Coordinates of C-alpha atoms and ligand atoms in Angstrom, one line a residue:
M588 CA -18.2 -1.1 -14.0
H589 CA -17.7 0.3 -10.6
R590 CA -20.1 2.9 -9.4
Y591 CA -18.9 4.6 -6.1
R592 CA -20.6 7.9 -4.0
S593 CA -16.8 9.5 -3.0
S594 CA -19.9 10.8 0.2
E595 CA -19.6 7.1 1.6
G596 CA -16.4 7.7 1.7
F597 CA -13.5 5.0 2.5
S598 CA -15.1 2.1 3.9
L599 CA -16.5 1.9 0.1
L600 CA -13.0 2.2 -1.4
L601 CA -12.1 -0.4 0.6
L602 CA -15.1 -3.0 -0.5
L603 CA -14.0 -2.1 -4.1
L604 CA -10.9 -2.8 -3.4
A605 CA -12.0 -6.1 -2.0
A606 CA -14.5 -6.8 -5.3
A607 CA -11.0 -6.1 -7.7
V608 CA -9.6 -8.6 -5.2
C609 CA -11.9 -11.1 -5.4
S610 CA -12.9 -10.4 -9.4
S611 CA -9.1 -10.3 -10.5
T612 CA -8.8 -14.0 -8.6
T613 CA -11.7 -15.2 -10.1
T614 CA -12.0 -14.1 -14.2
A615 CA -9.7 -12.7 -16.3
A616 CA -11.0 -9.7 -16.3
A617 CA -8.3 -7.6 -14.8
Q618 CA -6.1 -8.0 -18.3
P619 CA -4.0 -4.4 -18.7
I620 CA -5.2 -2.6 -21.6
K621 CA -2.2 -1.9 -23.6
A622 CA -3.7 0.4 -26.4
A623 CA -2.3 2.4 -29.3
Y624 CA -4.4 5.0 -31.6
W625 CA -4.2 4.4 -35.2
P626 CA -4.4 7.7 -37.1
S627 CA -6.7 6.5 -40.5
Y628 CA -4.2 9.3 -42.5
S629 CA -1.1 7.2 -42.3
S630 CA -3.2 3.7 -43.3
S631 CA -1.0 3.7 -46.9
T632 CA 2.1 4.8 -44.8
F633 CA 1.3 2.6 -42.0
P634 CA -1.7 0.5 -43.0
A635 CA -3.1 -1.6 -40.1
S636 CA -1.5 -4.8 -41.7
S637 CA 1.7 -4.0 -40.0
I638 CA 0.8 -3.4 -37.2
D639 CA 2.2 -5.9 -34.6
F640 CA -0.2 -7.0 -31.9
S641 CA 1.6 -8.5 -29.4
Y642 CA 2.1 -5.2 -27.8
F643 CA -1.4 -4.3 -28.2
T644 CA -4.5 -5.7 -26.6
H645 CA -6.5 -2.2 -28.3
V646 CA -6.4 0.2 -30.8
L647 CA -8.5 2.8 -31.7
Y648 CA -9.6 3.6 -35.0
D649 CA -8.7 7.7 -35.1
F650 CA -10.9 10.1 -36.2
V651 CA -14.0 10.0 -37.7
Q652 CA -16.5 13.5 -36.8
A653 CA -20.2 13.7 -36.2
D654 CA -21.8 15.7 -38.9
P655 CA -22.3 19.6 -37.7
A656 CA -25.8 19.9 -38.5
S657 CA -27.7 16.5 -38.1
F658 CA -25.2 15.6 -35.4
E659 CA -24.5 11.9 -37.2
A660 CA -21.2 10.2 -37.1
V661 CA -20.0 10.8 -40.0
V662 CA -17.9 7.4 -41.8
T663 CA -16.4 9.3 -44.6
P664 CA -15.4 6.5 -47.8
S665 CA -12.1 6.9 -46.8
D666 CA -13.5 5.9 -43.3
A667 CA -15.5 3.2 -45.1
Q668 CA -12.6 1.5 -47.0
A669 CA -10.0 1.2 -44.0
L670 CA -12.3 0.4 -41.1
P671 CA -12.7 -3.1 -42.4
G672 CA -8.9 -4.1 -42.5
F673 CA -8.7 -2.6 -39.2
V674 CA -11.0 -4.4 -37.4
A675 CA -10.1 -7.6 -39.3
A676 CA -6.4 -6.8 -38.6
A677 CA -7.3 -6.2 -34.5
H678 CA -9.4 -9.1 -34.6
G679 CA -7.0 -11.6 -36.5
S680 CA -5.1 -10.8 -33.6
N681 CA -7.3 -11.5 -31.0
A682 CA -7.2 -7.3 -29.6
K683 CA -10.3 -4.8 -30.2
A684 CA -10.7 -2.3 -32.0
L685 CA -12.5 0.9 -31.4
L686 CA -13.6 4.1 -33.0
S687 CA -12.8 6.9 -32.0
F688 CA -14.7 10.6 -32.6
G689 CA -13.0 14.0 -32.3
G690 CA -9.8 14.7 -31.5
G691 CA -8.3 18.2 -32.6
D692 CA -10.2 19.2 -35.0
A693 CA -13.5 18.3 -33.7
K694 CA -13.8 21.8 -31.6
T695 CA -17.3 23.4 -32.8
T696 CA -19.3 19.9 -33.8
F697 CA -18.8 19.2 -29.8
P698 CA -19.9 22.0 -27.7
S699 CA -23.3 22.6 -30.3
L700 CA -24.0 18.2 -30.1
V701 CA -24.2 18.3 -26.7
S702 CA -26.1 21.1 -25.6
S703 CA -29.3 18.9 -27.1
R704 CA -30.6 16.1 -26.2
P705 CA -31.8 15.7 -29.6
A706 CA -28.4 16.4 -31.2
R707 CA -27.1 13.4 -28.2
T708 CA -29.0 10.9 -29.4
S709 CA -28.7 11.5 -33.0
F710 CA -25.4 11.0 -32.7
I711 CA -24.9 8.5 -30.0
N712 CA -27.2 5.8 -31.6
S713 CA -25.1 6.4 -35.5
A714 CA -21.8 6.0 -33.4
V715 CA -23.4 2.8 -31.9
A716 CA -24.9 1.7 -35.4
A717 CA -21.3 2.5 -36.9
A718 CA -19.6 0.4 -34.2
R719 CA -22.2 -2.5 -35.2
T720 CA -21.7 -2.1 -39.5
Y721 CA -18.1 -2.5 -38.9
G722 CA -17.8 -4.8 -36.4
L723 CA -15.4 -3.0 -34.0
D724 CA -15.9 -3.5 -30.2
G725 CA -15.8 -0.1 -29.1
L726 CA -15.9 3.8 -29.1
D727 CA -14.2 6.8 -27.7
L728 CA -14.9 10.4 -27.5
D729 CA -11.6 12.6 -28.0
W730 CA -13.2 16.1 -26.9
E731 CA -10.1 18.5 -26.6
Y732 CA -12.0 19.8 -24.0
P733 CA -15.0 20.6 -22.8
A734 CA -14.6 24.9 -23.0
D735 CA -16.6 26.1 -19.0
V736 CA -18.4 23.9 -16.5
D737 CA -21.4 23.9 -18.5
Q738 CA -19.7 22.1 -21.0
M739 CA -18.6 19.6 -18.4
G740 CA -22.2 19.3 -17.3
Q741 CA -23.3 18.4 -20.7
L742 CA -20.4 15.9 -21.4
G743 CA -22.1 14.0 -18.2
D744 CA -25.5 14.0 -20.1
L745 CA -23.7 12.6 -23.3
L746 CA -22.2 9.9 -21.4
T747 CA -24.6 8.7 -19.0
E748 CA -26.7 8.8 -22.2
W749 CA -24.5 7.0 -24.4
R750 CA -24.3 4.4 -21.7
T751 CA -27.9 4.1 -21.5
A752 CA -27.7 3.6 -25.4
I753 CA -24.8 0.8 -25.3
D754 CA -26.6 -1.2 -22.5
A755 CA -29.9 -1.4 -24.1
E756 CA -28.8 -2.5 -27.4
A757 CA -26.3 -5.3 -26.4
A758 CA -29.6 -6.3 -24.1
N759 CA -31.8 -5.8 -27.3
S760 CA -29.3 -7.9 -29.8
G761 CA -27.5 -10.3 -27.9
R762 CA -24.2 -9.4 -28.5
P763 CA -21.5 -8.5 -26.5
K764 CA -21.3 -4.9 -25.1
L765 CA -19.7 -1.9 -26.6
L766 CA -16.8 -0.7 -25.2
L767 CA -17.2 3.1 -24.4
T768 CA -13.6 5.0 -23.4
A769 CA -12.7 9.0 -23.6
A770 CA -9.8 10.7 -23.6
V771 CA -9.3 13.2 -21.5
Y772 CA -6.6 16.2 -20.3
F773 CA -4.0 14.6 -18.2
S774 CA -5.3 15.8 -14.5
R775 CA -8.9 15.7 -14.0
S776 CA -9.4 19.9 -13.7
L777 CA -8.1 22.0 -16.7
L778 CA -6.7 24.5 -14.5
S779 CA -3.3 25.0 -16.4
L780 CA -5.0 25.6 -19.5
D781 CA -6.5 28.6 -19.8
S782 CA -8.5 30.9 -16.6
N783 CA -11.6 29.5 -17.0
P784 CA -11.4 25.9 -14.3
R785 CA -13.3 23.3 -14.9
S786 CA -13.1 19.6 -14.0
Y787 CA -14.8 16.3 -15.6
P788 CA -17.3 15.0 -13.5
I789 CA -15.6 12.1 -12.8
Q790 CA -18.5 9.8 -11.0
I791 CA -20.5 9.9 -14.2
L792 CA -16.9 9.2 -16.3
A793 CA -16.3 5.8 -13.7
S794 CA -19.8 5.4 -14.1
S795 CA -21.1 5.6 -17.6
L796 CA -17.1 4.8 -19.4
D797 CA -15.0 1.6 -19.2
W798 CA -12.4 4.0 -19.2
I799 CA -10.7 7.0 -19.4
N800 CA -7.6 7.5 -21.7
A801 CA -5.9 10.7 -19.7
M802 CA -3.8 12.4 -22.3
C803 CA -0.4 12.5 -19.8
Y804 CA 1.7 14.4 -23.0
D805 CA 2.7 18.0 -24.0
Y806 CA 3.8 19.8 -20.9
H807 CA 5.9 22.1 -23.1
G808 CA 6.1 22.7 -26.3
S809 CA 6.5 24.8 -29.5
W810 CA 4.1 27.2 -28.0
D811 CA 6.9 28.2 -25.1
T812 CA 10.4 28.5 -26.7
T813 CA 12.4 30.3 -24.6
V814 CA 13.1 27.0 -22.5
T815 CA 13.8 23.5 -23.3
G816 CA 10.8 21.0 -21.4
A817 CA 10.4 17.9 -20.6
P818 CA 7.2 17.3 -23.1
A819 CA 5.6 14.1 -20.9
A820 CA 7.5 14.7 -17.9
L821 CA 6.5 12.1 -14.7
Y822 CA 7.7 14.0 -12.3
D823 CA 8.5 18.1 -12.6
P824 CA 9.7 19.2 -9.1
K825 CA 9.4 23.4 -10.6
S826 CA 5.4 22.8 -11.1
N827 CA 2.1 20.7 -11.0
I828 CA 2.5 20.3 -15.1
S829 CA 3.6 15.9 -14.7
T830 CA 1.9 12.6 -15.4
S831 CA 2.5 12.4 -11.8
Y832 CA -0.4 15.4 -10.8
G833 CA -2.5 14.3 -12.9
I834 CA -2.9 10.5 -12.6
D835 CA -2.9 11.4 -8.8
S836 CA -5.2 14.3 -9.2
W837 CA -7.8 11.6 -11.0
I838 CA -7.0 9.5 -8.1
S839 CA -7.2 11.6 -5.2
A840 CA -10.9 12.8 -6.2
G841 CA -12.4 9.1 -6.1
F842 CA -11.7 8.2 -9.7
P843 CA -11.1 4.4 -9.1
S844 CA -7.4 4.0 -10.4
E845 CA -7.8 1.1 -12.7
Q846 CA -10.2 2.9 -14.9
V847 CA -7.2 5.1 -15.9
V848 CA -5.3 3.8 -18.5
M849 CA -1.9 6.6 -19.4
G850 CA -0.9 7.9 -22.4
M851 CA 2.4 7.8 -23.1
P852 CA 4.1 9.7 -26.9
L853 CA 5.8 7.7 -29.7
Y854 CA 7.1 11.4 -30.3
G855 CA 9.1 14.3 -29.6
R856 CA 9.4 18.0 -29.1
T857 CA 12.4 19.8 -30.2
W858 CA 13.8 23.3 -29.4
Q859 CA 16.6 25.3 -30.9
L860 CA 19.0 26.1 -28.2
K861 CA 20.0 29.3 -27.4
N862 CA 23.5 28.3 -26.2
P863 CA 24.7 24.3 -27.5
V864 CA 26.7 23.8 -24.0
D865 CA 23.5 25.2 -22.0
N866 CA 21.7 22.2 -22.6
G867 CA 19.9 20.2 -20.2
I868 CA 16.0 20.7 -19.3
G869 CA 14.9 24.0 -18.8
A870 CA 17.8 25.6 -20.8
P871 CA 17.4 28.7 -22.4
A872 CA 16.0 28.5 -26.3
V873 CA 15.4 30.6 -29.4
G874 CA 12.7 28.6 -31.2
I875 CA 11.4 24.9 -32.4
G876 CA 14.6 22.7 -33.1
P877 CA 14.4 20.4 -36.0
G878 CA 11.5 18.0 -37.1
N879 CA 7.9 19.4 -38.0
Q880 CA 8.7 23.1 -39.3
E881 CA 5.6 24.1 -37.9
D882 CA 5.6 23.2 -34.2
G883 CA 8.8 20.7 -33.8
T884 CA 7.3 17.9 -33.2
M885 CA 9.3 14.3 -34.2
V886 CA 8.5 11.0 -34.1
Y887 CA 10.5 8.0 -32.4
S888 CA 11.2 6.7 -35.4
A889 CA 12.9 10.0 -36.8
I890 CA 14.1 10.9 -33.4
V891 CA 16.2 7.5 -33.3
E892 CA 17.8 8.5 -36.8
F893 CA 18.1 11.7 -35.6
N894 CA 20.4 10.7 -33.2
K895 CA 22.4 8.2 -35.0
K896 CA 22.9 10.6 -38.1
N897 CA 23.8 13.7 -35.8
G898 CA 25.7 11.6 -32.9
A899 CA 23.7 13.7 -30.8
T900 CA 24.0 13.1 -26.8
R901 CA 20.9 11.5 -25.5
V902 CA 20.6 11.4 -21.8
Y903 CA 18.3 10.1 -19.5
D904 CA 16.5 12.5 -16.9
S905 CA 16.1 10.6 -13.6
S906 CA 14.1 13.7 -12.1
T907 CA 11.6 13.7 -14.4
V908 CA 12.0 10.4 -15.9
S909 CA 12.6 11.0 -19.7
T910 CA 15.1 11.3 -22.3
Y911 CA 16.4 14.1 -24.3
S912 CA 18.9 14.9 -27.2
Y913 CA 21.4 17.3 -28.2
S914 CA 23.4 18.4 -30.8
G915 CA 24.8 21.3 -31.5
T916 CA 21.9 23.7 -31.2
S917 CA 19.0 20.7 -31.7
W918 CA 17.7 19.8 -28.8
I919 CA 14.9 17.3 -28.1
G920 CA 13.1 16.4 -25.4
Y921 CA 11.1 12.8 -26.1
D922 CA 10.4 9.2 -24.1
D923 CA 12.2 6.3 -25.1
P924 CA 12.6 2.2 -23.4
E925 CA 13.9 3.5 -20.2
S926 CA 11.2 6.5 -19.9
V927 CA 8.9 4.6 -20.8
T928 CA 10.1 1.9 -18.9
N929 CA 10.0 3.4 -15.8
K930 CA 6.6 5.1 -16.5
V931 CA 5.0 2.0 -16.6
E932 CA 6.2 1.3 -13.6
F933 CA 4.5 4.3 -11.7
A934 CA 1.5 3.0 -13.8
K935 CA 1.9 -0.1 -12.3
A936 CA 2.0 1.2 -8.7
R937 CA -0.8 3.7 -8.8
G938 CA -3.3 0.3 -9.7
L939 CA -3.7 1.6 -13.2
G940 CA -5.5 -0.1 -15.6
G941 CA -2.9 0.0 -18.6
Y942 CA -1.5 2.7 -20.4
F943 CA -1.8 3.7 -24.4
F944 CA 0.0 5.4 -27.1
W945 CA 0.2 8.4 -28.9
A946 CA -0.1 6.6 -31.9
L947 CA 1.0 3.7 -34.4
G948 CA 3.2 4.1 -36.7
F949 CA 5.3 6.1 -34.8
D950 CA 7.7 3.8 -33.4
D951 CA 10.9 2.9 -34.7
G952 CA 11.2 -0.4 -37.0
D953 CA 12.2 -3.1 -34.5
W954 CA 9.3 -1.6 -32.5
S955 CA 12.3 0.1 -29.4
V956 CA 9.8 1.9 -27.4
S957 CA 6.4 -0.7 -27.6
A958 CA 9.0 -3.7 -26.5
A959 CA 10.5 -2.3 -23.8
V960 CA 7.4 -2.3 -21.8
L961 CA 7.1 -5.6 -22.4
T962 CA 10.6 -6.7 -21.7
N963 CA 11.2 -4.6 -18.8
C964 CA 7.8 -4.6 -16.7
S965 CA 7.3 -8.6 -16.8
T966 CA 9.5 -9.5 -14.8
K967 CA 9.6 -6.8 -11.8
V968 CA 6.0 -8.6 -11.0
H969 CA 5.6 -8.6 -7.1
K970 CA 3.5 -11.2 -6.4
E971 CA 1.1 -9.2 -3.3
D972 CA 0.3 -6.1 -6.6
T973 CA -1.1 -8.5 -8.8
S974 CA -4.2 -8.4 -6.5
S975 CA -5.6 -4.3 -7.2
S976 CA -3.1 -3.3 -10.1
A977 CA -4.1 -5.0 -13.8
L978 CA -1.4 -3.6 -14.9
A979 CA 0.6 -5.4 -11.9
G980 CA 0.0 -8.7 -14.0
S981 CA 2.5 -10.3 -16.2
I982 CA 2.2 -7.3 -19.2
Ligands
NAG1791 C1 0.3 21.9 -7.3 O1 -1.0 21.5 -6.8 C2 -1.5 21.6 -5.4 C3 -3.0 21.3 -5.4 O2 -3.6 20.4 -6.0 C4 -1.4 23.1 -4.7 O3 -1.6 23.1 -3.4 C5 0.0 23.5 -5.6 O4 0.4 24.7 -4.9 C6 0.2 23.6 -6.6 N1 1.9 23.9 -7.0 C7 2.1 24.6 -8.2 C8 3.5 24.8 -7.4 O5 1.5 25.1 -9.2
NAG1792 C1 14.6 -1.5 -21.2 O1 14.2 -2.5 -22.5 C2 15.4 -2.0 -24.0 C3 15.0 -2.8 -24.9 O2 13.9 -3.8 -25.0 C4 16.6 -1.5 -23.3 O3 17.3 -0.9 -24.2 C5 16.0 -0.3 -22.3 O4 17.8 0.0 -22.1 C6 15.6 -1.0 -21.1 N1 15.6 0.0 -19.7 C7 15.5 0.0 -18.9 C8 14.6 0.9 -18.2 O5 16.0 -1.4 -18.6

């Protein structure tokens, strides 16, 4: 865990880099993080036992919630049934298993949970206890999103107290410290989400979390059906809604790059084109396309099937580092082995700690996307990179 004050500036940054160099040459601590969330609702269709752990170092069980009255972590009967198998599958393959709190449904609980110390304490103690009960290796918070400056401050209070509790528990129990991570917005400021500007408390996140899971996706989708868009563009020549902008916003604000884990989607988003021959990124559209009828999402395995069945044209777009396909008026923007390969090269160049996928069970039967990173990226490592970046190691 690096602690730093941005006022101390560049020389401290150099010291940290030097420390990273030394630690990566003397220990195996700088293993790149290759993570994926496992939606527990899919435990019947995609059980934890079917996860191929050759592609992952960390898996996250999503989601559990906090009780809105007591603020204690709620492990439901179905969680209690699924968690032991999830943990056993991970540990049987030397991967770490984390428990993730929140997700899209938790909006109502977190604001009150973070607003008082007793509520935070109740949540933290019960979350740590749940992790130990089920033999988990860590905890993750997915709050989408703190709504204003006050809630950002209270998120900082929660994480500070959570870190203290985790350190104390490990000291008392003599067991390895639980990991503590958080899924966060793709950029450090939530400027583009609504008109309520707010930024994450970077120094608190850096000192209390092992790493952040930056959700670098959902840039375009069913909320704007007038034009097609690359849902998880690495670059966007026309706006700041891109992974490169988001990742760089964290780093340039002083967040340690090795504590940034870059998210990538194993699903696409679909549009219905206005005119089948005008079919690029930014082409006029009239609605959502095939896939989920409510939000036009389609998991990668279904995209592969759709493309094959419909003889769709696949295009890799190097200006955004994304892939799209079209057939008639159906248009799908997504990530595939090629775009993911190039995104991970970007992550390596930025010295990030690793990457994660949303979500397990969405890749095709051959694990094509998950596997591409390993096949394509490992041979490209330059020796001089191995010191400063966890990801520059063998992936
Ligand atoms: C992108 O962000 C930078 C500052 O981070 C700002 O100066 C620029 O105007 C933004 N560009 C767009 C297109 O919003
Ligand atoms: C990465 O590897 C996959 C096979 O796993 C291949 O299909 C794909 O084209 C490769 N992409 C690049 C950019 O090399």
